[in-house]
PDB file of C-alpha atoms in Angstrom:
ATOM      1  CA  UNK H   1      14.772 -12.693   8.732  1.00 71.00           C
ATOM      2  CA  UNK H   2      11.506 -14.564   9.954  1.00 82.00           C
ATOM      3  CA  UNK H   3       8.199 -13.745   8.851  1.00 89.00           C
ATOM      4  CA  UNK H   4       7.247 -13.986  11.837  1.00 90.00           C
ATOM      5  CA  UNK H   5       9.274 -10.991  13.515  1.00 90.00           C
ATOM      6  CA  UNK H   6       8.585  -8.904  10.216  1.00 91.00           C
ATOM      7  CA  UNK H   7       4.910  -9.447  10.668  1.00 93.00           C
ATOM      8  CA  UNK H   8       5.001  -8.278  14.097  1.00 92.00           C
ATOM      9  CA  UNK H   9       7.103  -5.145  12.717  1.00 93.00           C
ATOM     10  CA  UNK H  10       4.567  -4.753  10.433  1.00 94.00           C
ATOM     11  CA  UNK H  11       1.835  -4.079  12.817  1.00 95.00           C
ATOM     12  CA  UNK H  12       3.538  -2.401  15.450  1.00 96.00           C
ATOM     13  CA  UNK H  13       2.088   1.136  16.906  1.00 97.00           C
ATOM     14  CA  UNK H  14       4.440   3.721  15.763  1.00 98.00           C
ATOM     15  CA  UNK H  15       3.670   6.177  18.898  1.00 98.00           C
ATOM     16  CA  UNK H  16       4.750   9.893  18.327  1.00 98.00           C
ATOM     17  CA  UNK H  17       4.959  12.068  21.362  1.00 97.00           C
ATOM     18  CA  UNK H  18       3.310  15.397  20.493  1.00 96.00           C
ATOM     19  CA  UNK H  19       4.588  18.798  22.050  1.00 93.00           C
ATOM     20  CA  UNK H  20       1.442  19.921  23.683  1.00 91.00           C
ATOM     21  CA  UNK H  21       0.824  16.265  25.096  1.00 93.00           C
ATOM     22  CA  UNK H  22      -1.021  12.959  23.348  1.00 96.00           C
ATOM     23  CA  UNK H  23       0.403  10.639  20.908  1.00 97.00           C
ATOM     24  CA  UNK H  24      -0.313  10.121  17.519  1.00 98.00           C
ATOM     25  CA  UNK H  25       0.101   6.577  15.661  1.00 98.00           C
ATOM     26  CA  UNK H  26       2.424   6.074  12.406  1.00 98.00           C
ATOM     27  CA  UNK H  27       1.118   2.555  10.792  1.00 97.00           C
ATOM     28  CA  UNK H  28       3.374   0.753   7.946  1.00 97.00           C
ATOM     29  CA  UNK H  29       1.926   1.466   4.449  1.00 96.00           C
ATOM     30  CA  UNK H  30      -0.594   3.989   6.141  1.00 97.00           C
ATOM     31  CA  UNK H  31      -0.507   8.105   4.953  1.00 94.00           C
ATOM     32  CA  UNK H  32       1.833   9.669   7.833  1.00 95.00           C
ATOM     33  CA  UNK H  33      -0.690  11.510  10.412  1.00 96.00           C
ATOM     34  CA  UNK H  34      -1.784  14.898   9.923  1.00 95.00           C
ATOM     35  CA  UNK H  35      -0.449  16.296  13.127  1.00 96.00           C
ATOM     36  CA  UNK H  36       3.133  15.133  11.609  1.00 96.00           C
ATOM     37  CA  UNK H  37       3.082  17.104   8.550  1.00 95.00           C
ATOM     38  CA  UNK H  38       4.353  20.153   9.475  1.00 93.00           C
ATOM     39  CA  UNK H  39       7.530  18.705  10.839  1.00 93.00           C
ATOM     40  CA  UNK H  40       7.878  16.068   8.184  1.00 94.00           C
ATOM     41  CA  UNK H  41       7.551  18.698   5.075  1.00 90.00           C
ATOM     42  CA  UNK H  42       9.261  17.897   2.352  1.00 91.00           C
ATOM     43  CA  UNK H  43      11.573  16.163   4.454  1.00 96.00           C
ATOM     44  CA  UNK H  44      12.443  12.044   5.223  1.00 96.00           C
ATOM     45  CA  UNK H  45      11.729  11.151   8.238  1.00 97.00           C
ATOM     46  CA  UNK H  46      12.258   7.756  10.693  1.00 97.00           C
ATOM     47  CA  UNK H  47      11.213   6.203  13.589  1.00 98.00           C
ATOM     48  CA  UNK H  48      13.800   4.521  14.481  1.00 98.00           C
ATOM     49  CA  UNK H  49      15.342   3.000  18.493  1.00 98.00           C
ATOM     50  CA  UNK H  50      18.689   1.553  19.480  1.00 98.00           C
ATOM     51  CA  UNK H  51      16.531  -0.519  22.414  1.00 97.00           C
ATOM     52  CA  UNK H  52      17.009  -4.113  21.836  1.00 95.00           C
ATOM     53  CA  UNK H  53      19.514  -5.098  19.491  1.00 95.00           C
ATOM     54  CA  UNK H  54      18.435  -7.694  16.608  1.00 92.00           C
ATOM     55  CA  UNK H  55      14.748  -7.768  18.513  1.00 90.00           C
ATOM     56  CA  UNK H  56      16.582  -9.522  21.654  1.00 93.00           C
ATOM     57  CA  UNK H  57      15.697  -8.646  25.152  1.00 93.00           C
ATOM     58  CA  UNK H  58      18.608  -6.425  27.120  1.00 95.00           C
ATOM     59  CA  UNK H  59      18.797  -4.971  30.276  1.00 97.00           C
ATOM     60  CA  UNK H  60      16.995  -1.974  30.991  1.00 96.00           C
ATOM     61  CA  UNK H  61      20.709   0.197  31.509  1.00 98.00           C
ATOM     62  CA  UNK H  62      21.901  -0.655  28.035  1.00 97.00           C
ATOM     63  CA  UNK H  63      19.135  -0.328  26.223  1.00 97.00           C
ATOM     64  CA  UNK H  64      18.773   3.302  27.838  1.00 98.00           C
ATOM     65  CA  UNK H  65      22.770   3.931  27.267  1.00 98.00           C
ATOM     66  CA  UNK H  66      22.053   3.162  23.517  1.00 98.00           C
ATOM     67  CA  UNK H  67      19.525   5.223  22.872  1.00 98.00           C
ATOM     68  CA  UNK H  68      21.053   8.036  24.379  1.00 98.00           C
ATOM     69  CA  UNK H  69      23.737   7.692  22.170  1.00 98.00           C
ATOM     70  CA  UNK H  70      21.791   7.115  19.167  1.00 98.00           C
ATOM     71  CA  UNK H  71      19.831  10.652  20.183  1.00 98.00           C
ATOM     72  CA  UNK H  72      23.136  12.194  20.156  1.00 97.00           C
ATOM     73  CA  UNK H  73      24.242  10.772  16.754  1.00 97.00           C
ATOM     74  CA  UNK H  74      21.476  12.351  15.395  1.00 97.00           C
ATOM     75  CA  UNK H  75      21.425  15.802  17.080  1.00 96.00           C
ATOM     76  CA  UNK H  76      25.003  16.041  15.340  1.00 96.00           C
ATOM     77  CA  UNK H  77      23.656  16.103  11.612  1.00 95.00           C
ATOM     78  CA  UNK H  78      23.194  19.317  10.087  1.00 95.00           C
ATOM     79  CA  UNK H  79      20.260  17.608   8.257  1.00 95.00           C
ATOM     80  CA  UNK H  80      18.402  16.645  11.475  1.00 97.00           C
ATOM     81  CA  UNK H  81      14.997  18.754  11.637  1.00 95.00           C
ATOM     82  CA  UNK H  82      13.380  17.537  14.467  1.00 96.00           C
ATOM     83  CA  UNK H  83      13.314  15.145  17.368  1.00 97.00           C
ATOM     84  CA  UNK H  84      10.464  13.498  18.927  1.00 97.00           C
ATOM     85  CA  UNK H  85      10.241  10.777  21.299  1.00 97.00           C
ATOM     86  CA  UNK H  86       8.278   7.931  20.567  1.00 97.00           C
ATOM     87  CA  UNK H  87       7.583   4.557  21.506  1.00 97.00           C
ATOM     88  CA  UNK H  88       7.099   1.491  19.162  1.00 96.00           C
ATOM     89  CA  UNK H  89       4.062  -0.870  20.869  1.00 95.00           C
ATOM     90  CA  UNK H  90       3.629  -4.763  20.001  1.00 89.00           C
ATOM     91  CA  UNK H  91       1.400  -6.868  21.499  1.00 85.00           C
ATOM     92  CA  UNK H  92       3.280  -7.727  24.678  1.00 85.00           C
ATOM     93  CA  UNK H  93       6.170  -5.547  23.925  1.00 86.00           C
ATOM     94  CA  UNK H  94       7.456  -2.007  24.090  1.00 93.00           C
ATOM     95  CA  UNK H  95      10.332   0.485  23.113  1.00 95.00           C
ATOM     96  CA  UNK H  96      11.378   3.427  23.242  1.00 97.00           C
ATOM     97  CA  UNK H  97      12.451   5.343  20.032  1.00 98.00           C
ATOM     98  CA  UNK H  98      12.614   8.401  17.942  1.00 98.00           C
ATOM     99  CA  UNK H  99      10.793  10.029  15.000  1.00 98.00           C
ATOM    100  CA  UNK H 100      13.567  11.837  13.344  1.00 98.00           C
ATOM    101  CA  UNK H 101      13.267  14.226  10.666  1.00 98.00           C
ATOM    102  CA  UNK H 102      16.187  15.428   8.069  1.00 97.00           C
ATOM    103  CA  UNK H 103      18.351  12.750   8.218  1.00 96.00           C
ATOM    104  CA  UNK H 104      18.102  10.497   4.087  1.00 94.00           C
ATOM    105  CA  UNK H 105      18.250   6.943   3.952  1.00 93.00           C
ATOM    106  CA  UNK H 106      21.658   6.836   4.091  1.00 93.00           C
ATOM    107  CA  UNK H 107      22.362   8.142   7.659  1.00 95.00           C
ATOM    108  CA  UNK H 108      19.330   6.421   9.201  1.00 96.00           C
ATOM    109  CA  UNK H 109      20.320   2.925   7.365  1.00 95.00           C
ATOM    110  CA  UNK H 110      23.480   3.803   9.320  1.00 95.00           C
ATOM    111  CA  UNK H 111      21.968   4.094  13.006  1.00 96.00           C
ATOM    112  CA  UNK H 112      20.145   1.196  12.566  1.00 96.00           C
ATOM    113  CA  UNK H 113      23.004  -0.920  11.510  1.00 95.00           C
ATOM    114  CA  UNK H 114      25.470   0.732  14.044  1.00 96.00           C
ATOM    115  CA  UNK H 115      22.524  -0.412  16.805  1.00 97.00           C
ATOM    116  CA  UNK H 116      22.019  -3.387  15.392  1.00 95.00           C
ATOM    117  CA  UNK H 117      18.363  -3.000  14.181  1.00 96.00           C
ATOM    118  CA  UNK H 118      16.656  -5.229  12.161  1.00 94.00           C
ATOM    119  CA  UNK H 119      14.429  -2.783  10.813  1.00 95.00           C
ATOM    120  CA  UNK H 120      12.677   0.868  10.868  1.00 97.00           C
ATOM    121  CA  UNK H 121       9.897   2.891   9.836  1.00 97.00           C
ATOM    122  CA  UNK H 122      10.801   5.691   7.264  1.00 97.00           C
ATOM    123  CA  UNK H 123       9.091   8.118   4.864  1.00 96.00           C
ATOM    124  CA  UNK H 124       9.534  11.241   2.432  1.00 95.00           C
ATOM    125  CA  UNK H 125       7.764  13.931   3.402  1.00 91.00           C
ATOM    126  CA  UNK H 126       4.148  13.123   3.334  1.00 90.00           C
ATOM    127  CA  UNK H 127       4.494   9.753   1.792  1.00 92.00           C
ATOM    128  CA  UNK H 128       2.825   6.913   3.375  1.00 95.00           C
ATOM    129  CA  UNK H 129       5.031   4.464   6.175  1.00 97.00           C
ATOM    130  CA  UNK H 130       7.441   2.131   5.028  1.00 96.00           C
ATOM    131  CA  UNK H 131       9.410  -0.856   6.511  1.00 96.00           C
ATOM    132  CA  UNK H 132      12.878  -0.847   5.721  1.00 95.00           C
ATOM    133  CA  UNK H 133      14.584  -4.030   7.125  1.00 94.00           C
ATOM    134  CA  UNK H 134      18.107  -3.519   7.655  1.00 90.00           C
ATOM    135  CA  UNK H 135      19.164  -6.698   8.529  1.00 70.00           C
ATOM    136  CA  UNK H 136      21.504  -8.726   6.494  1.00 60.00           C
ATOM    137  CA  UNK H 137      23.966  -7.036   4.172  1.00 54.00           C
ATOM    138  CA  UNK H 138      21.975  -4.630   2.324  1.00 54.00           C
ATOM    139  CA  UNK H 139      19.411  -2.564   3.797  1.00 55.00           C
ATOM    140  CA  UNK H 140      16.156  -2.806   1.421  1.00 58.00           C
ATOM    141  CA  UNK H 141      13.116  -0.804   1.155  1.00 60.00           C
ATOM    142  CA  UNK H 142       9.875  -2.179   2.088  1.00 50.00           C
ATOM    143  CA  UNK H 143       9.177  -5.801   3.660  1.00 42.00           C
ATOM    144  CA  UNK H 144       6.672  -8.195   2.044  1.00 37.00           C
TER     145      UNK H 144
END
């Protein structure tokens, strides 16, 4: 993957929507926010979006149709703890996502090869961010 692209993943604004209005910001290799904690627990968590597949521009109606569908993947696992939209900010770019808690490694490593991600955010519980590129034929933990 180019160093380029995993650069600009690493400094993207991980946006949470919170319930009561606001956003809070999840950084890669930064301690998850405190207003997270008391969904995140002792539980992993992801930020994750089906929006443009292998970081390549689609229309506006498929990116929406897959990330429908990738919210419904994940409301069907028992281990799914909470859903939160979100919205992953670049510097002239921006999608919308998740922040999923419950689901391990294993089921989000799924998703994001399913929608054809490159990458996601993840953690454990209070743990800091972590960039887990999913590209290729191995999903690995953390990029550079």
């Amino acid at each position: 993957m180019d160093e380029k692209l995993i650069e600009a993943y690493r400094t993207t604004d991980y946006r949470v929507r919170l319930p009561r209005g606001g956003w809070v910001s999840i950084r890669v290799d930064a301690a998850i926010p405190e207003e997270l904690l008391p969904w995140t627990g002792k539980y992993a968590w992801a930020f994750i979006t089906a929006w443009n597949p292998h970081s390549e521009v689609q229309a506006r109606t498929q990116n929406r149709a897959a990330q429908q569908s990738l919210l419904s993947a994940i409301r069907e696992l028992r281990q799914t703890v909470c859903v939160r939209p979100g919205m992953g900010v670049g510097e002239d770019w921006r999608e919308p996502s998740l922040f999923v808690v419950g689901p391990d490694l294993f089921e989000t490593d799924r998703f994001a090869q399913h929608f054809r991600q490159n990458a996601y955010v993840h953690g454990l519980g209070t743990s800091p961010a972590r960039l887990r590129l999913t590209g290729g034929s191995t999903p690995h933990g953390q990029a550079g």
